[in-house]
Amino acid sequence: MNKEKRYEIFRRLREDNPHPTTELNFSSPFELLVAVTLSAQATDVGVNKATDKLFPVANTPEAIYALGVDGLSEYIKTIGLFNSKARNVIAACKILIEQHNSQVPDNREALEALPGVGRKTANVVLNTAFGQPTMAVDTHIFRVSNRTGIAPGKNVLEVEKKLLKHVPKEFLVDAHHWLILHGRYVCKARSPQCGSCRIEDLCDYKHKTSD
């Protein structure tokens, strides 16, 4: 795919949604960190149902740490893998309190040192909380990048690097939100809605549907 096509793809996505953001509910970098940690192998809707009850009660490292693993588990038990996630969040809160003055760090190395925080989670926090041009490649972005030809790759890191290289700079900060939303609602895994897709004419997918 050439750079002119890529530019037009992101121009149209921006035109349709000028200010994209995550569908996770949050009001601070710490709330976002917790929500993204909980979202692994879970839906944003499911995470929001849990955090909508949790955050009014505890939304700082100290407050959540005070709940303990058992107390936190009660709020998040509807989410998959809630026991291990509760342990990770409590352990991360301890580190934030002791090493970061209870603030979420804005650099990758410090974020990835937190329990339960991998590269993808760090990328979401760096991008959505701190406005850094990172690419949090999830299953949706991986699929859309390969299917459309925007940034084909064999694994998520390869796709991430290609996106950072090929997405025009003016779109970089918002690009991962556009791609996630496009994959979630239009370029779906089993039934891509090519017929109503805004970028169908620019896409390299060979098996387009009429939906």
Short mmCIF file of C-alpha atoms in Angstrom, two decimals:
data_model
loop_
_atom_site.label_atom_id
_atom_site.label_comp_id
_atom_site.label_asym_id
_atom_site.label_seq_id
_atom_site.Cartn_x
_atom_site.Cartn_y
_atom_site.Cartn_z
CA MET A 1 0.00 0.00 0.00
CA ASN A 2 1.38 3.42 -0.93
CA LYS A 3 1.51 6.45 1.35
CA GLU A 4 -1.21 8.29 -0.57
CA LYS A 5 -3.69 5.49 0.16
CA ARG A 6 -2.71 5.37 3.80
CA TYR A 7 -3.13 9.12 4.10
CA GLU A 8 -6.61 9.02 2.59
CA ILE A 9 -7.65 6.12 4.85
CA PHE A 10 -6.77 8.04 7.99
CA ARG A 11 -8.13 11.30 6.61
CA ARG A 12 -11.54 9.66 6.18
CA LEU A 13 -11.41 7.98 9.61
CA ARG A 14 -10.60 11.35 11.16
CA GLU A 15 -13.35 13.07 9.20
CA ASP A 16 -15.90 10.57 10.56
CA ASN A 17 -14.56 10.64 14.14
CA PRO A 18 -12.37 13.71 14.85
CA HIS A 19 -11.74 12.92 18.53
CA PRO A 20 -11.59 9.16 19.06
CA THR A 21 -10.81 7.68 22.46
CA THR A 22 -11.00 4.43 24.38
CA GLU A 23 -14.39 2.99 25.28
CA LEU A 24 -13.14 2.26 28.79
CA ASN A 25 -14.51 4.65 31.42
CA PHE A 26 -11.82 6.58 33.28
CA SER A 27 -11.15 10.04 34.69
CA SER A 28 -7.45 9.85 35.58
CA PRO A 29 -4.29 8.07 34.39
CA PHE A 30 -4.56 5.74 37.37
CA GLU A 31 -8.16 4.78 36.60
CA LEU A 32 -7.12 4.13 32.99
CA LEU A 33 -4.20 1.95 34.12
CA VAL A 34 -6.51 -0.15 36.30
CA ALA A 35 -9.18 -0.42 33.60
CA VAL A 36 -6.72 -1.49 30.91
CA THR A 37 -5.12 -4.04 33.26
CA LEU A 38 -8.57 -5.50 33.90
CA SER A 39 -9.48 -5.52 30.20
CA ALA A 40 -7.14 -8.35 29.17
CA GLN A 41 -9.32 -11.13 27.71
CA ALA A 42 -12.41 -9.16 28.73
CA THR A 43 -14.74 -6.70 27.00
CA ASP A 44 -14.69 -2.97 27.64
CA VAL A 45 -18.40 -3.20 28.52
CA GLY A 46 -17.68 -5.82 31.16
CA VAL A 47 -14.79 -3.83 32.62
CA ASN A 48 -16.89 -0.66 32.75
CA LYS A 49 -19.64 -2.42 34.70
CA ALA A 50 -17.08 -3.38 37.34
CA THR A 51 -15.17 -0.10 37.49
CA ASP A 52 -18.38 1.94 37.57
CA LYS A 53 -18.90 0.36 41.02
CA LEU A 54 -15.23 0.29 42.05
CA PHE A 55 -14.02 3.80 41.20
CA PRO A 56 -16.61 5.75 43.24
CA VAL A 57 -15.37 3.77 46.26
CA ALA A 58 -11.64 3.54 45.45
CA ASN A 59 -9.83 5.29 42.60
CA THR A 60 -6.35 6.02 43.98
CA PRO A 61 -3.43 3.65 44.60
CA GLU A 62 -3.86 4.07 48.36
CA ALA A 63 -7.62 3.42 48.32
CA ILE A 64 -7.42 0.34 46.12
CA TYR A 65 -4.39 -0.99 48.03
CA ALA A 66 -6.39 -0.62 51.24
CA LEU A 67 -9.08 -2.92 49.80
CA GLY A 68 -6.58 -5.75 49.55
CA VAL A 69 -6.82 -8.61 47.06
CA ASP A 70 -10.02 -10.02 48.58
CA GLY A 71 -11.73 -6.64 48.76
CA LEU A 72 -10.82 -5.73 45.18
CA SER A 73 -11.88 -9.17 43.96
CA GLU A 74 -15.42 -8.52 45.17
CA TYR A 75 -15.70 -5.58 42.76
CA ILE A 76 -14.15 -7.30 39.75
CA LYS A 77 -15.32 -10.91 40.14
CA THR A 78 -17.51 -10.60 37.03
CA ILE A 79 -14.35 -10.16 34.93
CA GLY A 80 -12.35 -13.12 33.64
CA LEU A 81 -9.16 -14.01 35.54
CA PHE A 82 -10.24 -11.65 38.32
CA ASN A 83 -8.10 -13.32 41.00
CA SER A 84 -4.79 -12.85 39.19
CA LYS A 85 -5.83 -9.39 38.03
CA ALA A 86 -6.65 -8.37 41.61
CA ARG A 87 -3.23 -9.55 42.78
CA ASN A 88 -1.53 -7.62 39.96
CA VAL A 89 -3.45 -4.40 40.60
CA ILE A 90 -2.75 -4.51 44.35
CA ALA A 91 0.95 -5.18 43.70
CA ALA A 92 1.05 -2.35 41.15
CA CYS A 93 -0.58 0.03 43.65
CA LYS A 94 2.14 -0.80 46.19
CA ILE A 95 4.87 0.05 43.68
CA LEU A 96 3.13 3.27 42.63
CA ILE A 97 2.87 4.37 46.27
CA GLU A 98 6.42 3.41 47.22
CA GLN A 99 8.33 4.32 44.06
CA HIS A 100 6.28 6.88 42.10
CA ASN A 101 4.63 9.12 44.70
CA SER A 102 1.30 7.45 43.81
CA GLN A 103 1.51 8.81 40.26
CA VAL A 104 1.31 6.77 37.07
CA PRO A 105 4.68 7.08 35.29
CA ASP A 106 4.69 8.42 31.74
CA ASN A 107 7.49 6.23 30.40
CA ARG A 108 7.41 2.69 29.05
CA GLU A 109 10.15 1.17 31.21
CA ALA A 110 8.48 2.18 34.49
CA LEU A 111 5.03 1.14 33.28
CA GLU A 112 6.17 -2.27 32.09
CA ALA A 113 7.82 -2.85 35.48
CA LEU A 114 4.35 -2.83 37.08
CA PRO A 115 2.71 -6.24 37.64
CA GLY A 116 0.13 -7.03 34.99
CA VAL A 117 1.38 -4.34 32.62
CA GLY A 118 2.78 -5.53 29.30
CA ARG A 119 3.71 -3.64 26.17
CA LYS A 120 0.13 -3.27 24.94
CA THR A 121 -1.18 -1.93 28.25
CA ALA A 122 1.76 0.46 28.49
CA ASN A 123 1.06 1.70 24.97
CA VAL A 124 -2.60 2.39 25.81
CA VAL A 125 -1.65 4.39 28.91
CA LEU A 126 1.12 6.32 27.16
CA ASN A 127 -1.21 7.19 24.30
CA THR A 128 -4.55 7.79 25.99
CA ALA A 129 -3.39 9.30 29.29
CA PHE A 130 -0.28 11.14 28.11
CA GLY A 131 -0.88 11.77 24.39
CA GLN A 132 2.18 9.91 23.16
CA PRO A 133 2.13 8.51 19.59
CA THR A 134 2.15 4.81 20.48
CA MET A 135 0.34 1.85 18.91
CA ALA A 136 -1.39 -0.60 21.24
CA VAL A 137 -1.86 -3.50 18.83
CA ASP A 138 -4.73 -5.72 19.95
CA THR A 139 -6.56 -8.38 17.93
CA HIS A 140 -8.65 -5.72 16.15
CA ILE A 141 -5.67 -3.62 15.06
CA PHE A 142 -3.70 -6.72 14.06
CA ARG A 143 -6.58 -7.90 11.88
CA VAL A 144 -7.34 -4.51 10.30
CA SER A 145 -3.67 -3.76 9.61
CA ASN A 146 -3.19 -7.08 7.83
CA ARG A 147 -6.56 -7.28 6.11
CA THR A 148 -6.47 -3.77 4.66
CA GLY A 149 -2.77 -3.83 3.85
CA ILE A 150 -2.07 -0.71 5.95
CA ALA A 151 0.66 -2.48 7.93
CA PRO A 152 0.85 -6.25 7.37
CA GLY A 153 2.90 -8.25 9.84
CA LYS A 154 3.29 -11.75 11.26
CA ASN A 155 3.02 -10.68 14.91
CA VAL A 156 1.82 -7.74 16.96
CA LEU A 157 5.27 -6.20 17.41
CA GLU A 158 5.91 -6.26 13.66
CA VAL A 159 2.54 -4.60 13.01
CA GLU A 160 3.22 -2.03 15.72
CA LYS A 161 6.58 -1.08 14.19
CA LYS A 162 5.12 -0.86 10.69
CA LEU A 163 2.25 1.34 11.86
CA LEU A 164 4.65 3.69 13.63
CA LYS A 165 6.70 3.85 10.43
CA HIS A 166 3.91 4.21 7.87
CA VAL A 167 1.03 6.09 9.51
CA PRO A 168 1.36 9.79 8.59
CA LYS A 169 2.56 11.79 11.60
CA GLU A 170 -0.49 14.00 11.84
CA PHE A 171 -2.64 10.91 12.50
CA LEU A 172 -0.30 8.97 14.82
CA VAL A 173 -1.73 9.98 18.19
CA ASP A 174 -5.29 8.95 17.29
CA ALA A 175 -4.57 6.14 14.82
CA HIS A 176 -4.81 3.21 17.22
CA HIS A 177 -8.26 4.33 18.41
CA TRP A 178 -9.55 4.61 14.85
CA LEU A 179 -8.21 1.16 13.98
CA ILE A 180 -9.65 -0.49 17.10
CA LEU A 181 -13.10 1.03 16.53
CA HIS A 182 -12.98 0.12 12.84
CA GLY A 183 -12.13 -3.46 13.69
CA ARG A 184 -14.72 -3.67 16.45
CA TYR A 185 -17.68 -2.31 14.50
CA VAL A 186 -16.95 -2.52 10.76
CA CYS A 187 -14.00 -4.75 9.83
CA LYS A 188 -15.19 -7.57 12.09
CA ALA A 189 -13.37 -10.89 12.28
CA ARG A 190 -16.04 -13.19 10.85
CA SER A 191 -18.31 -10.80 8.99
CA PRO A 192 -16.55 -7.66 7.73
CA GLN A 193 -19.10 -5.08 6.62
CA CYS A 194 -17.29 -4.13 3.44
CA GLY A 195 -20.40 -2.82 1.72
CA SER A 196 -20.82 -0.06 4.28
CA CYS A 197 -17.12 0.51 4.95
CA ARG A 198 -15.81 4.04 4.59
CA ILE A 199 -12.45 2.88 3.23
CA GLU A 200 -13.52 -0.10 1.10
CA ASP A 201 -12.18 1.40 -2.12
CA LEU A 202 -8.74 1.89 -0.54
CA CYS A 203 -8.52 -1.52 1.13
CA ASP A 204 -6.44 -4.40 -0.28
CA TYR A 205 -8.65 -7.19 1.16
CA LYS A 206 -9.30 -9.79 -1.55
CA HIS A 207 -12.47 -11.33 -0.12
CA LYS A 208 -14.72 -8.32 0.29
CA THR A 209 -18.34 -8.86 1.24
CA SER A 210 -21.41 -7.01 0.06
CA ASP A 211 -22.68 -6.38 3.59
#
